[in-house]
């Protein structure tokens, strides 16, 4: 028995050492892509790193946008600045309410936003697996208490392993020294917006050809997951505690996509119920009167807006926020 | 409790250490309590179903043995079989039959008023029911003495390593082992641990990694055609093998650590040269169960030819139905039945063709062709096993070999499409990694043709073995998928 225990201990100790050595070497040599559980996406997200580098320069803002890629492609903060509203777009890839909650824990005290606009795109509300979004945040954010909490709360080995990988890789390359990968035909705009530089004329020509995207249209939406609903409730409570007004939104998708969904109204009714129960406004921009978007020019694909689409949307968002009183609250706080 | 869970990582060493520390007379109680705890981790209330069949079969065994006339023995055997099959029928097949009665009544213009049962299928029900049935049948046949110790009999049905997914044991092999005293034996314990580690590797590194890609395609089959459908089907063949044989390895290994010997359940099935051989190497404990308790009672091959073919087909049809209350499983079983009967009927003609074209002069090539053909046939049948519905299965089989030029064009020219359609929604590295781990599996299976990897590893000094253990554990930690995936066979 003693021999067995000694040998098991030897195996465990050598494994622990080898584990850290492999992760360290993989991060040095760029071999990390081959390790699904040792991965980190530092500098390889859709400008998540740039967003976090910039966010510390902001404080006391009027509006903070949260959600997935639709958000960082849908809310052009320049448009809001022009109209006198200080805004920051904290949308990140596949960000679900689970992630938004921890980001709010981190940034509510620093940014002190008057309004938070949270997108509830159905794919994020129905998902239980938050690996992609959490690994993106863990990889591109300093490992603060809130970010570490977010990773550990998942109890997901891949995410926890990614946390370890990030910790180890930052020993030789601190986050400040990482160069963010620039994406072709995508530009980061100060304030968190990601702008596509594909000309509209080109979009109009290529979009109809993207037949593969329209073959993959969902026809039935799943029910929102208990897990995400729980974090949505937590976000609502957190905003109330901090006296910050929360607005729930659904950003527009192409008409083809929306019309293909047989239970779209079930989903929006579900969100409306939550909104009424908690006295939080909910605006569905797929059915917003006056907002007319062209699938070929105002969208990059089935659910992401092009800059022209974002520009059209943001006019309406500005109007809605104004009618909800964002201007009055800005003036009264002066 | 899952073998690939954090809970099992604590449960197994605690139970094993207590097992060796306790005096022999208390060990059965420890194992029984641990098995109850293990099972109740899934859904506690369902343990009552297990207790129900255990009590019935325990008394049935004694009554069969004590009965003096064959008629009485038969009566008690029937009593036990009806109870076991009744439980299966209620929990597993009731809603399936009700569904089909509804469809049939609607077609005939009637309404079906039989209510649906809103119950979940108890985990591993088909496995422990079959194991319990093998006991009463063997007592009836006089091959096994009725077990008088209720706790030991309960342990025979509930022994945690093989409780939820087998191997489906026979009383002659296992019951006596619960009475025997097992001592701590370093070589046996380490050998069991190695088998467990290899089983875990197959499960989390191969099966669960491939599952991500298979699920993407099989849950949205109409989004794909051609290459992705073929890839996903081949990946599923590997996935289900690694998932189930991985489970069996962990089960056999963990039992071995405590001194129990369970039967081998897989023997490199994808190296089979025909479907008959495949079934001699795949899920051996189930196929021999059907052989001993269904095929032979039906008359086996000692009957006229037509009747023999009928026997073969019925066994596979029932085997398909055993796997699940769905037409997809019935088609899967029937396909295998058809393969077997067709193989028997055409055996001589195929031999003549092979002779005529001189393929037998090239035995190596002939063997590769045989193995390849068997694998393709098995894969085609797996489509029905994995597909979510008959219409999905039909779509997949009819679109596997279409749309190649269109897909190739898109794959070559569009990175997004390449990732989605060639790499099945994974990164290039993870996709290629799947081939690396599959290659490792094939190499190890080839190596194990005449040798045992565990015995070979044992020949090296400890520092060398340490490297081997490190490789397997680090592969599990760095490459494994830990997304709470259950073993596929739990649902049966």
PDB file of N, CA and C in Angstrom, chain B residues 26-75:
ATOM      1  N   UNK B  26     -17.764  -7.351   6.482  1.00  0.00           N
ATOM      2  CA  UNK B  26     -18.522  -6.099   6.314  1.00  0.00           C
ATOM      3  C   UNK B  26     -18.409  -5.521   4.896  1.00  0.00           C
ATOM      4  N   UNK B  27     -17.563  -6.107   4.089  1.00  0.00           N
ATOM      5  CA  UNK B  27     -17.278  -5.488   2.794  1.00  0.00           C
ATOM      6  C   UNK B  27     -18.492  -5.435   1.863  1.00  0.00           C
ATOM      7  N   UNK B  28     -19.297  -6.520   1.908  1.00  0.00           N
ATOM      8  CA  UNK B  28     -20.465  -6.529   1.022  1.00  0.00           C
ATOM      9  C   UNK B  28     -21.379  -5.355   1.341  1.00  0.00           C
ATOM     10  N   UNK B  29     -21.467  -5.046   2.640  1.00  0.00           N
ATOM     11  CA  UNK B  29     -22.340  -3.952   3.052  1.00  0.00           C
ATOM     12  C   UNK B  29     -21.793  -2.606   2.544  1.00  0.00           C
ATOM     13  N   UNK B  30     -20.476  -2.457   2.656  1.00  0.00           N
ATOM     14  CA  UNK B  30     -19.861  -1.213   2.157  1.00  0.00           C
ATOM     15  C   UNK B  30     -20.140  -1.057   0.662  1.00  0.00           C
ATOM     16  N   UNK B  31     -19.905  -2.139  -0.100  1.00  0.00           N
ATOM     17  CA  UNK B  31     -20.090  -2.060  -1.548  1.00  0.00           C
ATOM     18  C   UNK B  31     -21.546  -1.794  -1.912  1.00  0.00           C
ATOM     19  N   UNK B  32     -22.462  -2.424  -1.147  1.00  0.00           N
ATOM     20  CA  UNK B  32     -23.886  -2.224  -1.436  1.00  0.00           C
ATOM     21  C   UNK B  32     -24.283  -0.773  -1.133  1.00  0.00           C
ATOM     22  N   UNK B  33     -23.826  -0.261  -0.001  1.00  0.00           N
ATOM     23  CA  UNK B  33     -24.149   1.118   0.373  1.00  0.00           C
ATOM     24  C   UNK B  33     -23.549   2.082  -0.657  1.00  0.00           C
ATOM     25  N   UNK B  34     -22.292   1.807  -1.058  1.00  0.00           N
ATOM     26  CA  UNK B  34     -21.631   2.672  -2.048  1.00  0.00           C
ATOM     27  C   UNK B  34     -22.384   2.613  -3.378  1.00  0.00           C
ATOM     28  N   UNK B  35     -22.856   1.422  -3.750  1.00  0.00           N
ATOM     29  CA  UNK B  35     -23.573   1.279  -5.018  1.00  0.00           C
ATOM     30  C   UNK B  35     -24.894   2.039  -4.980  1.00  0.00           C
ATOM     31  N   UNK B  36     -25.585   1.974  -3.823  1.00  0.00           N
ATOM     32  CA  UNK B  36     -26.836   2.732  -3.683  1.00  0.00           C
ATOM     33  C   UNK B  36     -26.552   4.224  -3.823  1.00  0.00           C
ATOM     34  N   UNK B  37     -25.509   4.682  -3.144  1.00  0.00           N
ATOM     35  CA  UNK B  37     -25.130   6.101  -3.199  1.00  0.00           C
ATOM     36  C   UNK B  37     -24.795   6.497  -4.641  1.00  0.00           C
ATOM     37  N   UNK B  38     -24.042   5.659  -5.327  1.00  0.00           N
ATOM     38  CA  UNK B  38     -23.632   5.895  -6.718  1.00  0.00           C
ATOM     39  C   UNK B  38     -24.864   6.047  -7.611  1.00  0.00           C
ATOM     40  N   UNK B  39     -25.837   5.126  -7.436  1.00  0.00           N
ATOM     41  CA  UNK B  39     -27.031   5.147  -8.283  1.00  0.00           C
ATOM     42  C   UNK B  39     -27.923   6.332  -7.940  1.00  0.00           C
ATOM     43  N   UNK B  40     -28.037   6.613  -6.627  1.00  0.00           N
ATOM     44  CA  UNK B  40     -28.950   7.675  -6.200  1.00  0.00           C
ATOM     45  C   UNK B  40     -28.462   9.062  -6.586  1.00  0.00           C
ATOM     46  N   UNK B  41     -27.232   9.159  -7.050  1.00  0.00           N
ATOM     47  CA  UNK B  41     -26.692  10.431  -7.525  1.00  0.00           C
ATOM     48  C   UNK B  41     -27.439  10.888  -8.779  1.00  0.00           C
ATOM     49  N   UNK B  42     -28.004   9.923  -9.532  1.00  0.00           N
ATOM     50  CA  UNK B  42     -28.716  10.282 -10.764  1.00  0.00           C
ATOM     51  C   UNK B  42     -30.147  10.732 -10.442  1.00  0.00           C
ATOM     52  N   UNK B  43     -30.914   9.825  -9.872  1.00  0.00           N
ATOM     53  CA  UNK B  43     -32.303  10.157  -9.491  1.00  0.00           C
ATOM     54  C   UNK B  43     -32.672   9.207  -8.353  1.00  0.00           C
ATOM     55  N   UNK B  44     -32.653   9.698  -7.115  1.00  0.00           N
ATOM     56  CA  UNK B  44     -32.756   8.828  -5.941  1.00  0.00           C
ATOM     57  C   UNK B  44     -33.967   7.902  -5.952  1.00  0.00           C
ATOM     58  N   UNK B  45     -35.126   8.421  -6.349  1.00  0.00           N
ATOM     59  CA  UNK B  45     -36.360   7.645  -6.216  1.00  0.00           C
ATOM     60  C   UNK B  45     -36.333   6.348  -7.024  1.00  0.00           C
ATOM     61  N   UNK B  46     -35.581   6.353  -8.131  1.00  0.00           N
ATOM     62  CA  UNK B  46     -35.578   5.181  -9.006  1.00  0.00           C
ATOM     63  C   UNK B  46     -34.899   3.959  -8.385  1.00  0.00           C
ATOM     64  N   UNK B  47     -34.249   4.168  -7.251  1.00  0.00           N
ATOM     65  CA  UNK B  47     -33.644   3.007  -6.606  1.00  0.00           C
ATOM     66  C   UNK B  47     -34.739   2.038  -6.147  1.00  0.00           C
ATOM     67  N   UNK B  48     -35.946   2.559  -5.964  1.00  0.00           N
ATOM     68  CA  UNK B  48     -37.071   1.697  -5.539  1.00  0.00           C
ATOM     69  C   UNK B  48     -37.391   0.653  -6.620  1.00  0.00           C
ATOM     70  N   UNK B  49     -37.214   1.039  -7.889  1.00  0.00           N
ATOM     71  CA  UNK B  49     -37.470   0.080  -8.983  1.00  0.00           C
ATOM     72  C   UNK B  49     -36.467  -1.068  -8.871  1.00  0.00           C
ATOM     73  N   UNK B  50     -35.223  -0.677  -8.605  1.00  0.00           N
ATOM     74  CA  UNK B  50     -34.180  -1.694  -8.455  1.00  0.00           C
ATOM     75  C   UNK B  50     -34.511  -2.630  -7.301  1.00  0.00           C
ATOM     76  N   UNK B  51     -34.913  -2.059  -6.173  1.00  0.00           N
ATOM     77  CA  UNK B  51     -35.242  -2.880  -5.010  1.00  0.00           C
ATOM     78  C   UNK B  51     -36.398  -3.833  -5.327  1.00  0.00           C
ATOM     79  N   UNK B  52     -37.371  -3.317  -6.073  1.00  0.00           N
ATOM     80  CA  UNK B  52     -38.531  -4.136  -6.431  1.00  0.00           C
ATOM     81  C   UNK B  52     -38.079  -5.389  -7.198  1.00  0.00           C
ATOM     82  N   UNK B  53     -37.271  -5.208  -8.236  1.00  0.00           N
ATOM     83  CA  UNK B  53     -36.852  -6.375  -9.037  1.00  0.00           C
ATOM     84  C   UNK B  53     -35.899  -7.261  -8.233  1.00  0.00           C
ATOM     85  N   UNK B  54     -35.077  -6.632  -7.386  1.00  0.00           N
ATOM     86  CA  UNK B  54     -34.138  -7.432  -6.585  1.00  0.00           C
ATOM     87  C   UNK B  54     -34.920  -8.382  -5.655  1.00  0.00           C
ATOM     88  N   UNK B  55     -35.931  -7.853  -4.973  1.00  0.00           N
ATOM     89  CA  UNK B  55     -36.717  -8.684  -4.049  1.00  0.00           C
ATOM     90  C   UNK B  55     -37.408  -9.810  -4.817  1.00  0.00           C
ATOM     91  N   UNK B  56     -38.049  -9.463  -5.937  1.00  0.00           N
ATOM     92  CA  UNK B  56     -38.770 -10.474  -6.735  1.00  0.00           C
ATOM     93  C   UNK B  56     -37.792 -11.580  -7.171  1.00  0.00           C
ATOM     94  N   UNK B  57     -36.660 -11.173  -7.745  1.00  0.00           N
ATOM     95  CA  UNK B  57     -35.744 -12.167  -8.318  1.00  0.00           C
ATOM     96  C   UNK B  57     -35.042 -12.988  -7.240  1.00  0.00           C
ATOM     97  N   UNK B  58     -34.787 -12.358  -6.111  1.00  0.00           N
ATOM     98  CA  UNK B  58     -34.143 -13.085  -5.005  1.00  0.00           C
ATOM     99  C   UNK B  58     -35.031 -14.256  -4.571  1.00  0.00           C
ATOM    100  N   UNK B  59     -36.320 -13.938  -4.334  1.00  0.00           N
ATOM    101  CA  UNK B  59     -37.238 -15.001  -3.909  1.00  0.00           C
ATOM    102  C   UNK B  59     -37.516 -15.980  -5.050  1.00  0.00           C
ATOM    103  N   UNK B  60     -37.597 -15.458  -6.267  1.00  0.00           N
ATOM    104  CA  UNK B  60     -37.835 -16.339  -7.423  1.00  0.00           C
ATOM    105  C   UNK B  60     -36.720 -17.374  -7.515  1.00  0.00           C
ATOM    106  N   UNK B  61     -35.480 -16.938  -7.318  1.00  0.00           N
ATOM    107  CA  UNK B  61     -34.327 -17.843  -7.388  1.00  0.00           C
ATOM    108  C   UNK B  61     -34.462 -18.977  -6.382  1.00  0.00           C
ATOM    109  N   UNK B  62     -34.800 -18.601  -5.135  1.00  0.00           N
ATOM    110  CA  UNK B  62     -34.923 -19.623  -4.079  1.00  0.00           C
ATOM    111  C   UNK B  62     -36.089 -20.566  -4.380  1.00  0.00           C
ATOM    112  N   UNK B  63     -37.219 -19.990  -4.806  1.00  0.00           N
ATOM    113  CA  UNK B  63     -38.405 -20.811  -5.090  1.00  0.00           C
ATOM    114  C   UNK B  63     -38.156 -21.751  -6.266  1.00  0.00           C
ATOM    115  N   UNK B  64     -37.428 -21.261  -7.275  1.00  0.00           N
ATOM    116  CA  UNK B  64     -37.113 -22.129  -8.426  1.00  0.00           C
ATOM    117  C   UNK B  64     -36.279 -23.310  -7.946  1.00  0.00           C
ATOM    118  N   UNK B  65     -35.277 -23.006  -7.125  1.00  0.00           N
ATOM    119  CA  UNK B  65     -34.388 -24.075  -6.653  1.00  0.00           C
ATOM    120  C   UNK B  65     -35.136 -25.076  -5.759  1.00  0.00           C
ATOM    121  N   UNK B  66     -36.039 -24.537  -4.941  1.00  0.00           N
ATOM    122  CA  UNK B  66     -36.752 -25.410  -4.004  1.00  0.00           C
ATOM    123  C   UNK B  66     -37.876 -26.204  -4.667  1.00  0.00           C
ATOM    124  N   UNK B  67     -38.316 -25.795  -5.827  1.00  0.00           N
ATOM    125  CA  UNK B  67     -39.441 -26.484  -6.481  1.00  0.00           C
ATOM    126  C   UNK B  67     -38.997 -27.846  -6.979  1.00  0.00           C
ATOM    127  N   UNK B  68     -39.898 -28.787  -6.819  1.00  0.00           N
ATOM    128  CA  UNK B  68     -39.517 -30.136  -7.222  1.00  0.00           C
ATOM    129  C   UNK B  68     -39.936 -30.472  -8.640  1.00  0.00           C
ATOM    130  N   UNK B  69     -40.992 -29.834  -9.108  1.00  0.00           N
ATOM    131  CA  UNK B  69     -41.433 -30.153 -10.473  1.00  0.00           C
ATOM    132  C   UNK B  69     -40.969 -29.068 -11.439  1.00  0.00           C
ATOM    133  N   UNK B  70     -40.785 -29.468 -12.684  1.00  0.00           N
ATOM    134  CA  UNK B  70     -40.344 -28.547 -13.729  1.00  0.00           C
ATOM    135  C   UNK B  70     -41.395 -27.463 -13.958  1.00  0.00           C
ATOM    136  N   UNK B  71     -42.667 -27.887 -13.812  1.00  0.00           N
ATOM    137  CA  UNK B  71     -43.780 -26.957 -14.038  1.00  0.00           C
ATOM    138  C   UNK B  71     -43.714 -25.795 -13.044  1.00  0.00           C
ATOM    139  N   UNK B  72     -43.441 -26.163 -11.797  1.00  0.00           N
ATOM    140  CA  UNK B  72     -43.360 -25.134 -10.751  1.00  0.00           C
ATOM    141  C   UNK B  72     -42.162 -24.214 -10.977  1.00  0.00           C
ATOM    142  N   UNK B  73     -41.055 -24.859 -11.337  1.00  0.00           N
ATOM    143  CA  UNK B  73     -39.835 -24.071 -11.615  1.00  0.00           C
ATOM    144  C   UNK B  73     -40.147 -23.051 -12.709  1.00  0.00           C
ATOM    145  N   UNK B  74     -40.822 -23.553 -13.753  1.00  0.00           N
ATOM    146  CA  UNK B  74     -41.149 -22.688 -14.894  1.00  0.00           C
ATOM    147  C   UNK B  74     -42.060 -21.545 -14.437  1.00  0.00           C
ATOM    148  N   UNK B  75     -43.002 -21.883 -13.563  1.00  0.00           N
ATOM    149  CA  UNK B  75     -43.949 -20.878 -13.071  1.00  0.00           C
ATOM    150  C   UNK B  75     -43.186 -19.716 -12.374  1.00  0.00           C
TER     151      UNK B  75
END
